[in-house]
Coordinates of C-alpha atoms and ligand atoms in Angstrom, one line a residue:
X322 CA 112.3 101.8 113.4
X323 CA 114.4 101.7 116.4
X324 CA 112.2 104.3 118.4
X325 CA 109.5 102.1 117.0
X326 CA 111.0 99.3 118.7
X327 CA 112.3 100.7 121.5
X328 CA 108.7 101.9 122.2
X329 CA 107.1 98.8 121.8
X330 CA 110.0 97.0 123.5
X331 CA 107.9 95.2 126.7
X332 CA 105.2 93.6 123.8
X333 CA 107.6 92.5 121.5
X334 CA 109.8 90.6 124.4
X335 CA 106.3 89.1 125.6
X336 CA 105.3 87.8 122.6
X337 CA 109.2 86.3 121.1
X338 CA 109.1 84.8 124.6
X339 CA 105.5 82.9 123.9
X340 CA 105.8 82.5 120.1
X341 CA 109.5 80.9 121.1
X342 CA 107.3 78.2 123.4
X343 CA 104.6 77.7 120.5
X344 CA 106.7 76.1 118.3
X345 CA 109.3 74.3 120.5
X346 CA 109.7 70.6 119.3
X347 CA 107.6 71.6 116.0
X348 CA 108.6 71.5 112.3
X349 CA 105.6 71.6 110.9
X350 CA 102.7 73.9 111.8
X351 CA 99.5 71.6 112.7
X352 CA 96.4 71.6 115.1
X353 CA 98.7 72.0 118.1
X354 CA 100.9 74.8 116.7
X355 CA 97.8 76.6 115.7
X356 CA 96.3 76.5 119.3
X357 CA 99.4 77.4 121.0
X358 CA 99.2 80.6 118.4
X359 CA 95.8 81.2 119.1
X360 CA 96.7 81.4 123.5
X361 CA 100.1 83.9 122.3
X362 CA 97.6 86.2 120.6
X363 CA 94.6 86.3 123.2
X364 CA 97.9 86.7 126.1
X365 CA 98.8 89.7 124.1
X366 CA 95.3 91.6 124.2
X367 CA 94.9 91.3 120.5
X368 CA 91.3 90.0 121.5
X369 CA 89.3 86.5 120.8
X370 CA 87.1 87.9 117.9
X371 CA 90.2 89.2 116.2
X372 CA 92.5 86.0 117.0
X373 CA 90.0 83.8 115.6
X374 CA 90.0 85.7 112.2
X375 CA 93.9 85.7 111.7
X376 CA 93.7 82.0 112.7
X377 CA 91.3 81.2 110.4
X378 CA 93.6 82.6 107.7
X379 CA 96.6 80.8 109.1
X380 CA 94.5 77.9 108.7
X381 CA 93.7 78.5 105.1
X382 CA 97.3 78.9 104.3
X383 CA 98.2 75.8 105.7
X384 CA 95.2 73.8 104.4
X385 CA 96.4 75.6 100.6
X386 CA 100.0 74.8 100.9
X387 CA 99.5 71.9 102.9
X388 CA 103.4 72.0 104.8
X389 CA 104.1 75.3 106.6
X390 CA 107.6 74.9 108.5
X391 CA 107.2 76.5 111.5
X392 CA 110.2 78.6 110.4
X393 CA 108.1 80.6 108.3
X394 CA 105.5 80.9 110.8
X395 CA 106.5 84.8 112.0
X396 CA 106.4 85.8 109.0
X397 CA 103.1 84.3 107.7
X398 CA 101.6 85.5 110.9
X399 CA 103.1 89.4 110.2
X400 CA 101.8 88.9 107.0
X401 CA 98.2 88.3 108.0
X402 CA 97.8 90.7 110.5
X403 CA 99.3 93.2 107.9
X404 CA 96.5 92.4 105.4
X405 CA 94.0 92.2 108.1
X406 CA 94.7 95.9 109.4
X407 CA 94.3 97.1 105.9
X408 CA 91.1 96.3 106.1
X409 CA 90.4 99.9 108.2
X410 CA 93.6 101.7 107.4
X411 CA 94.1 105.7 107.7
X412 CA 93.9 106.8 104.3
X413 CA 94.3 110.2 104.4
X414 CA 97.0 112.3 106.5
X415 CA 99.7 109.9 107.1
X416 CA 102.6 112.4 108.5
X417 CA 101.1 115.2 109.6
X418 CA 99.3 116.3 106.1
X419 CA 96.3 118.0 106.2
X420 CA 93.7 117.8 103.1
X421 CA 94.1 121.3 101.2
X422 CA 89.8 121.2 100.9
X423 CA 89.5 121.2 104.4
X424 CA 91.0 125.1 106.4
X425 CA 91.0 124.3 109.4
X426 CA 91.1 121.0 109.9
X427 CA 89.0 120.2 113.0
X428 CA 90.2 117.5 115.2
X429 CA 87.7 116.5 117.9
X430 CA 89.6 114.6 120.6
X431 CA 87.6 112.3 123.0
X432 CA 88.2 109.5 125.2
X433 CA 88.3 108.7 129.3
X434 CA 89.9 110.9 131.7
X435 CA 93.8 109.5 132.2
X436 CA 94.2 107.7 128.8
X437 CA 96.6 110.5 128.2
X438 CA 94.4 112.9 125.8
X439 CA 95.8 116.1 126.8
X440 CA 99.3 114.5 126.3
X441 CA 98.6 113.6 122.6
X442 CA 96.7 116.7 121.9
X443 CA 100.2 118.3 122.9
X444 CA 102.1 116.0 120.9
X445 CA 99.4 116.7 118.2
X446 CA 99.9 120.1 118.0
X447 CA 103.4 119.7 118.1
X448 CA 103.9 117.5 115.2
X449 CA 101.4 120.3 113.2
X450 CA 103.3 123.0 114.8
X451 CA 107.1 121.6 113.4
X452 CA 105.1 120.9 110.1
X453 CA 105.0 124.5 109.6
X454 CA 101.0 124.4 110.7
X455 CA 99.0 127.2 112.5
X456 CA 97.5 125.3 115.3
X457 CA 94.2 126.4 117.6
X458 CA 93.6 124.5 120.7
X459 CA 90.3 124.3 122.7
X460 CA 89.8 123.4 125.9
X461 CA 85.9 122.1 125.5
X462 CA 86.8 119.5 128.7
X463 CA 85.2 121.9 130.9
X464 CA 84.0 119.7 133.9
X465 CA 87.8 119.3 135.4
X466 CA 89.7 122.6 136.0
X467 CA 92.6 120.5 136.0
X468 CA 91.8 119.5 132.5
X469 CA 91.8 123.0 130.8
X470 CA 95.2 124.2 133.3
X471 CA 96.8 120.7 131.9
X472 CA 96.2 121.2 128.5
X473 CA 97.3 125.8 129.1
X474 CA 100.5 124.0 129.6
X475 CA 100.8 122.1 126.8
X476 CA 99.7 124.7 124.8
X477 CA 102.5 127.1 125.9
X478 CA 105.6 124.6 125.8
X479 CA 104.4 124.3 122.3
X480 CA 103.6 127.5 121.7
X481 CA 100.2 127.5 120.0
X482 CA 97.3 129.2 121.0
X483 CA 94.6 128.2 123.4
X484 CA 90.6 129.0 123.6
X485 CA 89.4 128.5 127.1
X486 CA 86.7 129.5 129.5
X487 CA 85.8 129.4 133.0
X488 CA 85.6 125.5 134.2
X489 CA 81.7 124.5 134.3
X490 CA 81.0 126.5 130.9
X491 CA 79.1 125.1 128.2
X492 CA 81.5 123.1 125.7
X493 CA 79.9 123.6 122.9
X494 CA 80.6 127.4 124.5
X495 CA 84.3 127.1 123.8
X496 CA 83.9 125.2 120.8
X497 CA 82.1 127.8 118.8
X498 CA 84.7 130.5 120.7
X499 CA 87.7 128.2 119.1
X500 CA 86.3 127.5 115.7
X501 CA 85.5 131.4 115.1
X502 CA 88.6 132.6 116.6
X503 CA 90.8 129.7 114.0
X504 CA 88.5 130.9 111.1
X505 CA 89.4 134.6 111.8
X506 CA 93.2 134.0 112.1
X507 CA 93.3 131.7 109.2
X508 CA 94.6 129.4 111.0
X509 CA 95.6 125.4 109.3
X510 CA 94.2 123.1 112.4
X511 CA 92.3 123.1 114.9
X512 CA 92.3 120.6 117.9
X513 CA 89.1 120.2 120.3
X514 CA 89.7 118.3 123.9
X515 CA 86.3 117.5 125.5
X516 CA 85.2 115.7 128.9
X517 CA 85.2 112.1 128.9
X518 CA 82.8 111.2 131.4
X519 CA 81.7 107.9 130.7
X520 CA 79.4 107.1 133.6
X521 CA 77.0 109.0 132.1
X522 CA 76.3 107.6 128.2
X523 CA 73.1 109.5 127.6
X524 CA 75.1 112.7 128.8
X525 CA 78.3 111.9 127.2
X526 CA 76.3 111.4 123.8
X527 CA 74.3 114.6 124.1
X528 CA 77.4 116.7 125.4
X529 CA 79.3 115.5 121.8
X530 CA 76.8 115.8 119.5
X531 CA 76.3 119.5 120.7
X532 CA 79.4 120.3 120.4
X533 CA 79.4 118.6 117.5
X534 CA 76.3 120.5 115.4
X535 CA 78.2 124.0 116.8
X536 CA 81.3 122.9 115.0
X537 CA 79.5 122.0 111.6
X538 CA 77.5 125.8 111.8
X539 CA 80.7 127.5 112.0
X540 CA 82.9 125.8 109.7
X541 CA 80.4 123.0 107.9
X542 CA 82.0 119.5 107.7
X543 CA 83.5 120.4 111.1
X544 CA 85.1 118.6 112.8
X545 CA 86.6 116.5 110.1
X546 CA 88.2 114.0 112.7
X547 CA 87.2 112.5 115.7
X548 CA 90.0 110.5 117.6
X549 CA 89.6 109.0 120.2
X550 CA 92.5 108.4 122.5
X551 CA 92.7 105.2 124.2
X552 CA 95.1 103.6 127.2
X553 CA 97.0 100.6 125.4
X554 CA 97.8 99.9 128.9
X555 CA 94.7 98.7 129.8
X556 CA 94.0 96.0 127.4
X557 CA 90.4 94.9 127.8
X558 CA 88.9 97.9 129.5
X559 CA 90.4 99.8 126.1
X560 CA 88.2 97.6 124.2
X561 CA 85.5 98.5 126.4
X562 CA 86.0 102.1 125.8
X563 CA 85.7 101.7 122.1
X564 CA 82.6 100.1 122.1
X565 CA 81.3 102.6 124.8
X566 CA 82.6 105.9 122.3
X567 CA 81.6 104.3 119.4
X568 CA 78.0 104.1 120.3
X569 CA 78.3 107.8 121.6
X570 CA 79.6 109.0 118.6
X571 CA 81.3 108.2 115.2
X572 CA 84.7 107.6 115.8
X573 CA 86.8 108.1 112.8
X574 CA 90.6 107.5 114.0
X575 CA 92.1 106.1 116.7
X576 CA 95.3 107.0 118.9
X577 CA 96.6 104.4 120.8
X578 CA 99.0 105.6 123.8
X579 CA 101.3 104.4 126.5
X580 CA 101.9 101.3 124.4
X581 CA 105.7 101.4 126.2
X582 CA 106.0 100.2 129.4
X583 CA 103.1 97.4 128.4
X584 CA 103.1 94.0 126.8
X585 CA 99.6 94.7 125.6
X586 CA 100.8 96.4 122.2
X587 CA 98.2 93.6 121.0
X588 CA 95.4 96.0 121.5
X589 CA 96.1 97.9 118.5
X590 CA 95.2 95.1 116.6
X591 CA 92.3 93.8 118.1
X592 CA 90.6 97.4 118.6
X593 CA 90.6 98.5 115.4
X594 CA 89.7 95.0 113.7
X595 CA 86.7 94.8 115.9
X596 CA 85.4 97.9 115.9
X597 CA 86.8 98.9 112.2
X598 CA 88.4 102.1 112.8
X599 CA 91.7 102.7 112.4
X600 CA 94.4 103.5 114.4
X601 CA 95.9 106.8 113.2
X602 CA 99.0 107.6 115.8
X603 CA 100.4 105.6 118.8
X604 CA 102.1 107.4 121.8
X605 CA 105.1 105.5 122.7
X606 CA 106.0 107.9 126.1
X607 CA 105.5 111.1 127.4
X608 CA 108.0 113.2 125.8
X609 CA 106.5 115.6 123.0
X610 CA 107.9 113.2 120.2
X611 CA 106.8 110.5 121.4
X612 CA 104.0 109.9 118.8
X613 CA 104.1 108.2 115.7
X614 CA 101.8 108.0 112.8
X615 CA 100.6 104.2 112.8
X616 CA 102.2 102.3 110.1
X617 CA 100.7 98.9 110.7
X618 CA 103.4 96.9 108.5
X619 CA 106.2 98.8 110.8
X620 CA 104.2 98.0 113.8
X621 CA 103.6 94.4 112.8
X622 CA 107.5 94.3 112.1
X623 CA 108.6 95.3 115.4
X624 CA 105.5 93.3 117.5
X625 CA 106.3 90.0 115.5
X626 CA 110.0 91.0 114.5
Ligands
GDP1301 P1 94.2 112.8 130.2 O1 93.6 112.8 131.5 O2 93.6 111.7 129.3 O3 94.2 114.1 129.5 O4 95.7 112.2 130.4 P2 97.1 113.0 130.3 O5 97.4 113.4 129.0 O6 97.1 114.0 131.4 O7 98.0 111.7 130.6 C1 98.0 111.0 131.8 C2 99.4 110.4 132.1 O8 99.8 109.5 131.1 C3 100.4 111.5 132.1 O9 101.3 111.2 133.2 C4 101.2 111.4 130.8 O10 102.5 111.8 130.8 C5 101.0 109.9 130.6 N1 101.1 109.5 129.1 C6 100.4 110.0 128.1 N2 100.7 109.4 126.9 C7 101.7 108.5 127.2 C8 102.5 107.6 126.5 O11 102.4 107.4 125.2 N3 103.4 106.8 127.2 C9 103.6 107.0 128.5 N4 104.6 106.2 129.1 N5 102.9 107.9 129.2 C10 102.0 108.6 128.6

């Protein structure tokens, strides 16, 4: 909770600050409070599409209880977006489990260049690692050298083993190298980077789906996840990523990152509401612990706290 809050420490100060100024001079929550709400949530990156959903079930509350003192409007507000993010909640792996049906579990990591995937792909294997896990990594980003020597490093502060080739080789190259060589060892999980060029779609799409049907030959189901890491810092263009990955490929989870140092923790909300996937871990800094498993009522807690 404190790390939580710690973490998220720039949103939640934003948003006290403008939900402080919503209800100044109001005891009772009407048209005005309600707008003012509505301006706190867009400011905070939680998105128009989204903010106009958890209005509209502010305003049912109020119209069903008729007086809301705006004493009680935090927590009706925490309670809304808590219901509203259960609608696409992570059902299956909350800290660091892995199903016992699927050995290995394949994680297939995407997402643009500098969101910080090769940071939680460290972290990742980390957290698997300290859970007594045998981790593979695969370097499948090919087209940056720097992108397959960024993650080598990771992979040996963390000690876990990494599949790599030349830079320029086929992806779906090192895939099938890193799925055979985690089926051979035994090994628990198995976690894929790949290139996130998104200037080219049609290539982006193609390049994953390969890599994707090579994957499924050598261990069928594979991969079982595919997360894509986003740059909470960035607000809108994070949205914009979503809807970009999501047409290139279904994305199951979502990992939200650099959400300290930002007042835009609002995009967690608004991302996975709009494009109904949900978030699965948020990086909170760049240390190796710095990633949490997303607990939205936590998360709520500390934003709206
Ligand atoms: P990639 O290009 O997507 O693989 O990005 P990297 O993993 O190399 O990360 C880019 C930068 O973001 C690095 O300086 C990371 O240390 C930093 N970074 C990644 N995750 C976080 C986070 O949760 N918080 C902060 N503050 N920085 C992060």
């Amino acid at each position: 909770k404190e790390v939580l809050d710690k973490g998220l420490a720039k949103t939640k100060e934003s948003v006290l600050k403008k939900m402080t100024r919503a209800v100044v001079g109001k005891k009772k929550v009407d048209d005005d409070v309600l707008d003012n709400l509505e301006e706190v949530l867009i400011t905070s990156d939680v998105g128009v599409d989204t903010t106009i959903r958890i209005i509209e079930r502010i305003e049912d509350r109020v119209a069903r209880d008729r007086y809301i003192n705006t004493s009680e409007l935090n927590t009706i507000l925490r309670e809304e977006i808590v219901a509203l993010l259960a609608e696409n909640e992570y059902g299956e792996t909350g800290n660091f489990e892995l199903p016992s049906d699927k050995k290995p579990y394949v994680i297939m990591v995407v997402g643009v260049n500098g969101v910080g995937k090769t940071t939680t792909i460290g972290k990742l294997a980390h957290k698997y690692k300290s859970a007594g896990k045998s981790v593979v990594l695969g370097a499948a980003d090919t087209f940056r050298a720097a992108a397959i020597e960024q993650l080598e490093i990771w992979a040996n502060r963390v000690e876990v083993p990494l599949i790599k080739q030349k830079m320029g080789a086929d992806p779906a190259s090192v895939a099938f190298d890193t799925l055979s060589s985690a089926k051979s060892k035994g090994a628990d999980v198995v976690i894929i980077d790949t290139a996130g060029r998104l200037h080219n779609k049609v290539n982006l799409m193609n390049e994953l789906t390969k890599v994707k049907k090579v994957m499924d030959k050598i261990i069928p189901g594979a991969p079982h996840e595919i997360l894509l890491v986003l740059d909470g810092s960035t607000g809108q263009n994070a949205f914009e990523q979503a809807k970009q990955f999501s047409k290139a490929t279904e994305v199951t989870a979502l990992a939200i990152t650099k959400l300290d140092g930002t007042a835009k923790g609002g995009v967690v909300i608004g991302v996975s509401d709009q494009f109904k996937i949900p978030v699965k871990y948020i990086g909170i800094g760049e240390g190796v612990d710095d990633l949490q498993v997303f607990d939205r009522k936590a998360f709520v807690d500390s934003l709206f706290g």
